[in-house]
PDB file of C-alpha atoms in Angstrom:
ATOM      1  CA  ASP A   1      75.508  10.390 -12.342  1.00 67.00           C
ATOM      2  CA  ALA A   2      73.129  12.651 -10.320  1.00 68.00           C
ATOM      3  CA  MET A   3      69.605  12.821 -11.145  1.00 92.00           C
ATOM      4  CA  VAL A   4      68.073  14.825  -8.277  1.00 96.00           C
ATOM      5  CA  ILE A   5      70.844  17.936  -7.717  1.00 96.00           C
ATOM      6  CA  GLN A   6      70.228  20.326  -5.005  1.00 96.00           C
ATOM      7  CA  ASN A   7      72.194  23.902  -5.152  1.00 90.00           C
ATOM      8  CA  PRO A   8      73.760  24.971  -3.128  1.00 92.00           C
ATOM      9  CA  ARG A   9      74.308  22.380  -0.116  1.00 94.00           C
ATOM     10  CA  TYR A  10      74.973  24.861   2.525  1.00 95.00           C
ATOM     11  CA  GLN A  11      73.078  28.317   2.753  1.00 96.00           C
ATOM     12  CA  VAL A  12      73.140  30.819   5.686  1.00 96.00           C
ATOM     13  CA  THR A  13      71.126  33.575   5.231  1.00 95.00           C
ATOM     14  CA  GLN A  14      70.571  36.330   7.877  1.00 96.00           C
ATOM     15  CA  PHE A  15      66.939  36.819   9.334  1.00 96.00           C
ATOM     16  CA  GLY A  16      64.358  38.274   7.700  1.00 96.00           C
ATOM     17  CA  LYS A  17      66.064  37.957   4.491  1.00 96.00           C
ATOM     18  CA  PRO A  18      64.629  36.446   1.385  1.00 96.00           C
ATOM     19  CA  VAL A  19      66.244  32.941   0.299  1.00 96.00           C
ATOM     20  CA  THR A  20      66.035  30.762  -2.792  1.00 97.00           C
ATOM     21  CA  LEU A  21      66.767  27.054  -2.624  1.00 97.00           C
ATOM     22  CA  SER A  22      67.251  24.962  -5.787  1.00 97.00           C
ATOM     23  CA  CYS A  23      66.613  21.767  -7.309  1.00 97.00           C
ATOM     24  CA  SER A  24      66.579  19.910 -10.074  1.00 97.00           C
ATOM     25  CA  GLN A  25      66.375  16.327 -12.216  1.00 97.00           C
ATOM     26  CA  THR A  26      67.330  14.909 -15.187  1.00 95.00           C
ATOM     27  CA  LEU A  27      64.706  12.006 -14.228  1.00 94.00           C
ATOM     28  CA  ASN A  28      61.746  14.141 -15.800  1.00 94.00           C
ATOM     29  CA  HIS A  29      60.075  12.919 -13.911  1.00 95.00           C
ATOM     30  CA  ASN A  30      56.346  14.936 -13.222  1.00 95.00           C
ATOM     31  CA  VAL A  31      55.976  15.450  -9.497  1.00 95.00           C
ATOM     32  CA  MET A  32      58.661  17.126  -7.595  1.00 96.00           C
ATOM     33  CA  TYR A  33      58.338  18.036  -3.996  1.00 96.00           C
ATOM     34  CA  TRP A  34      60.051  19.464  -0.779  1.00 96.00           C
ATOM     35  CA  TYR A  35      60.387  18.491   2.611  1.00 96.00           C
ATOM     36  CA  GLN A  36      61.622  20.790   5.769  1.00 96.00           C
ATOM     37  CA  GLN A  37      63.707  18.260   8.484  1.00 96.00           C
ATOM     38  CA  LYS A  38      64.842  19.204  11.437  1.00 95.00           C
ATOM     39  CA  SER A  39      67.043  17.710  13.830  1.00 91.00           C
ATOM     40  CA  SER A  40      66.548  14.546  15.197  1.00 88.00           C
ATOM     41  CA  GLN A  41      62.980  14.475  13.379  1.00 92.00           C
ATOM     42  CA  ALA A  42      61.415  13.026  10.226  1.00 93.00           C
ATOM     43  CA  PRO A  43      61.485  15.189   6.406  1.00 94.00           C
ATOM     44  CA  LYS A  44      57.856  17.466   7.348  1.00 93.00           C
ATOM     45  CA  LEU A  45      56.398  17.176   3.807  1.00 93.00           C
ATOM     46  CA  LEU A  46      55.805  21.697   2.512  1.00 95.00           C
ATOM     47  CA  PHE A  47      54.304  21.075  -1.356  1.00 92.00           C
ATOM     48  CA  HIS A  48      54.588  19.440  -4.335  1.00 93.00           C
ATOM     49  CA  TYR A  49      53.753  19.944  -7.810  1.00 95.00           C
ATOM     50  CA  TYR A  50      52.437  17.438  -9.664  1.00 94.00           C
ATOM     51  CA  ASP A  51      53.789  19.175 -13.208  1.00 93.00           C
ATOM     52  CA  LYS A  52      52.385  21.971 -12.675  1.00 93.00           C
ATOM     53  CA  ASP A  53      49.639  22.218 -10.387  1.00 93.00           C
ATOM     54  CA  PHE A  54      50.634  23.064  -6.847  1.00 94.00           C
ATOM     55  CA  ASN A  55      49.438  21.652  -3.931  1.00 91.00           C
ATOM     56  CA  ASN A  56      50.428  23.070  -0.589  1.00 91.00           C
ATOM     57  CA  GLU A  57      50.180  20.480   2.007  1.00 90.00           C
ATOM     58  CA  ALA A  58      47.706  22.884   5.077  1.00 88.00           C
ATOM     59  CA  ASP A  59      49.794  23.037   7.398  1.00 90.00           C
ATOM     60  CA  THR A  60      52.306  24.916   5.702  1.00 94.00           C
ATOM     61  CA  PRO A  61      53.557  28.289   6.789  1.00 94.00           C
ATOM     62  CA  ASP A  62      53.314  31.214   3.990  1.00 94.00           C
ATOM     63  CA  ASN A  63      56.506  32.317   4.064  1.00 95.00           C
ATOM     64  CA  PHE A  64      57.050  29.233   2.256  1.00 97.00           C
ATOM     65  CA  GLN A  65      57.098  29.932  -1.362  1.00 96.00           C
ATOM     66  CA  SER A  66      57.470  27.181  -4.853  1.00 97.00           C
ATOM     67  CA  ARG A  67      57.983  27.939  -8.193  1.00 96.00           C
ATOM     68  CA  ARG A  68      58.366  25.590 -11.471  1.00 97.00           C
ATOM     69  CA  PRO A  69      59.541  27.146 -13.661  1.00 96.00           C
ATOM     70  CA  ASN A  70      59.735  23.785 -15.917  1.00 95.00           C
ATOM     71  CA  THR A  71      59.488  19.476 -15.406  1.00 95.00           C
ATOM     72  CA  SER A  72      63.224  19.916 -14.933  1.00 96.00           C
ATOM     73  CA  PHE A  73      63.825  22.796 -12.071  1.00 97.00           C
ATOM     74  CA  CYS A  74      61.859  22.979  -8.718  1.00 97.00           C
ATOM     75  CA  PHE A  75      62.433  26.525  -6.165  1.00 97.00           C
ATOM     76  CA  LEU A  76      61.617  27.006  -2.385  1.00 97.00           C
ATOM     77  CA  ASP A  77      60.978  30.414  -1.938  1.00 97.00           C
ATOM     78  CA  ILE A  78      61.601  31.391   2.327  1.00 97.00           C
ATOM     79  CA  ARG A  79      60.106  35.235   2.010  1.00 97.00           C
ATOM     80  CA  SER A  80      61.151  35.804   5.464  1.00 96.00           C
ATOM     81  CA  PRO A  81      63.526  33.112   7.499  1.00 97.00           C
ATOM     82  CA  GLY A  82      63.198  32.621  11.157  1.00 96.00           C
ATOM     83  CA  LEU A  83      65.562  31.002  13.604  1.00 95.00           C
ATOM     84  CA  GLY A  84      62.999  28.034  13.199  1.00 95.00           C
ATOM     85  CA  ASP A  85      63.455  27.685  10.017  1.00 97.00           C
ATOM     86  CA  ALA A  86      66.881  26.723  10.286  1.00 97.00           C
ATOM     87  CA  ALA A  87      66.763  22.772   8.569  1.00 97.00           C
ATOM     88  CA  MET A  88      67.456  20.670   5.942  1.00 97.00           C
ATOM     89  CA  TYR A  89      65.527  21.347   3.326  1.00 97.00           C
ATOM     90  CA  LEU A  90      65.273  17.483   0.875  1.00 96.00           C
ATOM     91  CA  CYS A  91      63.505  18.018  -2.466  1.00 97.00           C
ATOM     92  CA  ALA A  92      62.552  14.688  -4.073  1.00 96.00           C
ATOM     93  CA  THR A  93      60.917  13.417  -7.403  1.00 96.00           C
ATOM     94  CA  SER A  94      58.309  11.077  -8.395  1.00 94.00           C
ATOM     95  CA  ARG A  95      56.795   9.587 -11.802  1.00 93.00           C
ATOM     96  CA  ASP A  96      53.791   9.918 -10.576  1.00 88.00           C
ATOM     97  CA  PRO A  97      52.437  10.381  -7.293  1.00 85.00           C
ATOM     98  CA  ILE A  98      52.444   6.750  -6.335  1.00 83.00           C
ATOM     99  CA  GLN A  99      55.428   5.532  -7.500  1.00 87.00           C
ATOM    100  CA  THR A 100      58.277   5.553  -5.469  1.00 92.00           C
ATOM    101  CA  GLN A 101      60.383   9.392  -4.139  1.00 94.00           C
ATOM    102  CA  TYR A 102      63.735   9.688  -5.162  1.00 95.00           C
ATOM    103  CA  PHE A 103      65.324  12.508  -3.151  1.00 95.00           C
ATOM    104  CA  GLY A 104      68.346  14.617  -3.275  1.00 95.00           C
ATOM    105  CA  PRO A 105      71.100  15.225  -0.894  1.00 94.00           C
ATOM    106  CA  GLY A 106      69.399  18.287   0.967  1.00 96.00           C
ATOM    107  CA  THR A 107      70.225  21.604   1.403  1.00 97.00           C
ATOM    108  CA  ARG A 108      71.374  22.722   5.325  1.00 96.00           C
ATOM    109  CA  LEU A 109      69.458  26.004   5.607  1.00 97.00           C
ATOM    110  CA  LEU A 110      71.517  27.836   9.225  1.00 96.00           C
ATOM    111  CA  VAL A 111      69.325  31.438  10.034  1.00 96.00           C
ATOM    112  CA  LEU A 112      71.871  33.411  11.663  1.00 94.00           C
TER     113      LEU A 112
ATOM    114  CA  ALA B   1      44.429   7.725  10.342  1.00 74.00           C
ATOM    115  CA  GLN B   2      47.105   6.824   8.960  1.00 82.00           C
ATOM    116  CA  LYS B   3      50.579   6.259  11.308  1.00 90.00           C
ATOM    117  CA  ILE B   4      53.932   5.123  11.346  1.00 95.00           C
ATOM    118  CA  THR B   5      55.383   3.619  14.213  1.00 96.00           C
ATOM    119  CA  GLN B   6      59.181   3.057  14.450  1.00 97.00           C
ATOM    120  CA  THR B   7      59.771   1.668  18.350  1.00 95.00           C
ATOM    121  CA  GLN B   8      63.582   1.187  18.201  1.00 95.00           C
ATOM    122  CA  PRO B   9      65.263   4.994  18.642  1.00 94.00           C
ATOM    123  CA  GLY B  10      68.682   3.673  18.158  1.00 95.00           C
ATOM    124  CA  MET B  11      70.061   0.003  17.447  1.00 95.00           C
ATOM    125  CA  PHE B  12      73.571  -1.619  17.125  1.00 97.00           C
ATOM    126  CA  VAL B  13      75.196  -4.558  15.033  1.00 97.00           C
ATOM    127  CA  GLN B  14      78.171  -6.140  14.883  1.00 97.00           C
ATOM    128  CA  GLU B  15      79.649  -5.707  11.583  1.00 97.00           C
ATOM    129  CA  LYS B  16      78.452  -9.125   8.985  1.00 97.00           C
ATOM    130  CA  GLU B  17      76.230  -9.788  11.521  1.00 97.00           C
ATOM    131  CA  ALA B  18      72.380  -9.539  10.126  1.00 98.00           C
ATOM    132  CA  VAL B  19      69.755  -7.490  12.086  1.00 98.00           C
ATOM    133  CA  THR B  20      66.004  -6.074  11.740  1.00 98.00           C
ATOM    134  CA  LEU B  21      64.830  -2.987  12.183  1.00 98.00           C
ATOM    135  CA  ASP B  22      61.103  -2.289  13.417  1.00 98.00           C
ATOM    136  CA  CYS B  23      58.369  -0.460  11.683  1.00 98.00           C
ATOM    137  CA  THR B  24      54.424  -1.208  12.016  1.00 97.00           C
ATOM    138  CA  TYR B  25      51.987   1.000  10.067  1.00 96.00           C
ATOM    139  CA  ASP B  26      48.618   1.810  10.545  1.00 93.00           C
ATOM    140  CA  THR B  27      45.913   2.653   8.074  1.00 90.00           C
ATOM    141  CA  SER B  28      42.033   1.805   6.958  1.00 88.00           C
ATOM    142  CA  ASP B  29      43.012   1.574   3.289  1.00 87.00           C
ATOM    143  CA  PRO B  30      43.489  -1.551   1.842  1.00 88.00           C
ATOM    144  CA  SER B  31      46.213  -0.189  -1.507  1.00 88.00           C
ATOM    145  CA  TYR B  32      48.664   1.085  -0.362  1.00 90.00           C
ATOM    146  CA  GLY B  33      52.865   0.683  -0.470  1.00 93.00           C
ATOM    147  CA  LEU B  34      55.511   0.750   2.478  1.00 95.00           C
ATOM    148  CA  PHE B  35      59.239   1.949   1.778  1.00 96.00           C
ATOM    149  CA  TRP B  36      62.302   2.228   3.850  1.00 98.00           C
ATOM    150  CA  TYR B  37      65.102   4.756   3.215  1.00 98.00           C
ATOM    151  CA  LYS B  38      68.207   5.242   4.170  1.00 98.00           C
ATOM    152  CA  GLN B  39      69.732   8.629   5.690  1.00 96.00           C
ATOM    153  CA  PRO B  40      73.712   8.890   6.280  1.00 96.00           C
ATOM    154  CA  SER B  41      74.664  11.715   8.639  1.00 93.00           C
ATOM    155  CA  SER B  42      75.400  13.792   5.305  1.00 90.00           C
ATOM    156  CA  GLY B  43      72.049  14.029   4.988  1.00 90.00           C
ATOM    157  CA  GLU B  44      70.905  12.503   1.745  1.00 91.00           C
ATOM    158  CA  MET B  45      67.404  10.210   1.756  1.00 94.00           C
ATOM    159  CA  ILE B  46      68.246   6.798   0.048  1.00 96.00           C
ATOM    160  CA  PHE B  47      65.831   4.541  -1.826  1.00 96.00           C
ATOM    161  CA  LEU B  48      66.535   1.091   0.063  1.00 97.00           C
ATOM    162  CA  ILE B  49      63.279  -1.229  -1.246  1.00 97.00           C
ATOM    163  CA  TYR B  50      59.348  -1.229  -1.512  1.00 96.00           C
ATOM    164  CA  GLN B  51      56.599  -3.749  -0.641  1.00 96.00           C
ATOM    165  CA  GLY B  52      52.868  -3.137  -1.802  1.00 93.00           C
ATOM    166  CA  SER B  53      49.786  -4.083  -0.216  1.00 92.00           C
ATOM    167  CA  TYR B  54      49.193  -6.470  -2.272  1.00 93.00           C
ATOM    168  CA  ASP B  55      52.417  -8.264  -3.646  1.00 92.00           C
ATOM    169  CA  GLN B  56      52.447 -12.438  -2.338  1.00 89.00           C
ATOM    170  CA  GLN B  57      56.357 -12.454  -1.780  1.00 94.00           C
ATOM    171  CA  ASN B  58      58.351 -10.175   0.410  1.00 95.00           C
ATOM    172  CA  ALA B  59      60.302  -7.789  -1.697  1.00 96.00           C
ATOM    173  CA  THR B  60      64.255  -8.147  -1.541  1.00 97.00           C
ATOM    174  CA  GLU B  61      67.231  -5.989  -2.742  1.00 96.00           C
ATOM    175  CA  GLY B  62      70.407  -7.454  -2.531  1.00 97.00           C
ATOM    176  CA  ARG B  63      71.376  -7.138   1.435  1.00 97.00           C
ATOM    177  CA  TYR B  64      67.657  -5.783   2.014  1.00 98.00           C
ATOM    178  CA  SER B  65      64.970  -7.824   2.352  1.00 97.00           C
ATOM    179  CA  LEU B  66      61.411  -6.749   4.208  1.00 97.00           C
ATOM    180  CA  ASN B  67      59.263  -9.204   6.104  1.00 96.00           C
ATOM    181  CA  PHE B  68      56.006  -7.800   5.217  1.00 96.00           C
ATOM    182  CA  GLN B  69      53.556  -9.551   7.602  1.00 96.00           C
ATOM    183  CA  LYS B  70      49.704  -8.011   6.604  1.00 94.00           C
ATOM    184  CA  ALA B  71      47.968  -9.563   9.621  1.00 94.00           C
ATOM    185  CA  ARG B  72      50.151  -7.681  12.192  1.00 95.00           C
ATOM    186  CA  LYS B  73      50.349  -4.491   9.856  1.00 95.00           C
ATOM    187  CA  SER B  74      54.393  -4.937  10.160  1.00 97.00           C
ATOM    188  CA  ALA B  75      57.105  -4.013   7.624  1.00 97.00           C
ATOM    189  CA  ASN B  76      60.458  -4.680   9.459  1.00 98.00           C
ATOM    190  CA  LEU B  77      63.133  -4.442   6.961  1.00 98.00           C
ATOM    191  CA  VAL B  78      65.862  -6.725   7.254  1.00 98.00           C
ATOM    192  CA  ILE B  79      69.936  -6.189   6.546  1.00 98.00           C
ATOM    193  CA  SER B  80      72.213  -9.190   5.909  1.00 96.00           C
ATOM    194  CA  ALA B  81      75.653  -8.939   6.314  1.00 96.00           C
ATOM    195  CA  SER B  82      75.924  -5.168   7.427  1.00 97.00           C
ATOM    196  CA  GLN B  83      79.129  -3.430   6.449  1.00 97.00           C
ATOM    197  CA  LEU B  84      80.311  -0.473   8.336  1.00 97.00           C
ATOM    198  CA  GLY B  85      78.695   1.944   5.229  1.00 97.00           C
ATOM    199  CA  ASP B  86      75.451   1.012   6.918  1.00 98.00           C
ATOM    200  CA  SER B  87      75.472   2.907  10.094  1.00 98.00           C
ATOM    201  CA  ALA B  88      73.227   5.787   9.386  1.00 97.00           C
ATOM    202  CA  MET B  89      69.372   6.215  10.121  1.00 97.00           C
ATOM    203  CA  TYR B  90      66.823   4.372   8.268  1.00 98.00           C
ATOM    204  CA  PHE B  91      62.839   5.552   8.296  1.00 97.00           C
ATOM    205  CA  CYS B  92      60.291   3.635   6.897  1.00 97.00           C
ATOM    206  CA  ALA B  93      56.865   5.466   5.338  1.00 96.00           C
ATOM    207  CA  MET B  94      53.845   4.523   3.828  1.00 94.00           C
ATOM    208  CA  ARG B  95      52.147   5.760   1.234  1.00 89.00           C
ATOM    209  CA  ASP B  96      48.530   4.941   0.290  1.00 72.00           C
ATOM    210  CA  TYR B  97      46.586   4.972  -2.625  1.00 68.00           C
ATOM    211  CA  GLY B  98      43.297   6.159  -1.836  1.00 61.00           C
ATOM    212  CA  GLY B  99      43.748   9.179  -0.214  1.00 55.00           C
ATOM    213  CA  SER B 100      45.075  12.832  -0.883  1.00 53.00           C
ATOM    214  CA  GLN B 101      47.455  12.519  -3.551  1.00 60.00           C
ATOM    215  CA  GLY B 102      49.166   9.483  -2.284  1.00 62.00           C
ATOM    216  CA  ASN B 103      51.283  11.667   0.489  1.00 81.00           C
ATOM    217  CA  LEU B 104      54.747   9.610   2.041  1.00 89.00           C
ATOM    218  CA  ILE B 105      54.212   9.251   5.807  1.00 90.00           C
ATOM    219  CA  PHE B 106      57.488   9.011   7.430  1.00 94.00           C
ATOM    220  CA  GLY B 107      57.894   6.905  10.880  1.00 95.00           C
ATOM    221  CA  LYS B 108      60.035   8.808  13.224  1.00 95.00           C
ATOM    222  CA  GLY B 109      63.227   6.476  12.550  1.00 96.00           C
ATOM    223  CA  THR B 110      66.126   4.271  13.739  1.00 97.00           C
ATOM    224  CA  LYS B 111      69.535   5.382  14.278  1.00 97.00           C
ATOM    225  CA  LEU B 112      71.696   1.860  13.019  1.00 98.00           C
ATOM    226  CA  SER B 113      75.092   1.577  14.274  1.00 98.00           C
ATOM    227  CA  VAL B 114      77.395  -1.146  12.730  1.00 97.00           C
ATOM    228  CA  LYS B 115      80.306  -1.619  15.739  1.00 96.00           C
ATOM    229  CA  PRO B 116      83.473  -2.973  14.125  1.00 95.00           C
TER     230      PRO B 116
END
């Protein structure tokens, strides 16, 4: 059974049109992460939540926001997608910040 | 600063043979963890194996083993009896436990192709 679920698997949006990606988990983990992975590159951490505490990476653009309404769900909002935001977006969870991270299947975002 | 280096952009291996994927790391923190992930073309990052800096023995998980050489700062992944389904990108990653909330640092990855 899937433990970290991401919806949708593929998302097409228009330049400048806000888009929301969803992540849910059945592991009851305290930490949820969002990564951006561009073609042929390593994943890049955007931000993470440790319980309700939000931790933004210093170089994450303001265009990217996140919400975690409860333990199970976490959302990635891209306020005004640009062509350079086309990428795979990976959600991951861990029990605490030093434990192993488990990833979802990812959402491939295409910006037209 | 922390750094993970994977020097092999691509590797080929014959089915049923063993293959070693190289990973070297750099950190000044004595307490850290090393991870290997597999990423098939579908995109999901699959956790394979973990090695802690204080672990005395090399980690093993089924056909995966981690050749941990602390003095050389290397953490190579060994896959025994390769299968066609092993064809994927493989990422080495490190997390130190003294820094900013233990974020994972990834290498650039190695693309493994298993030939029938």
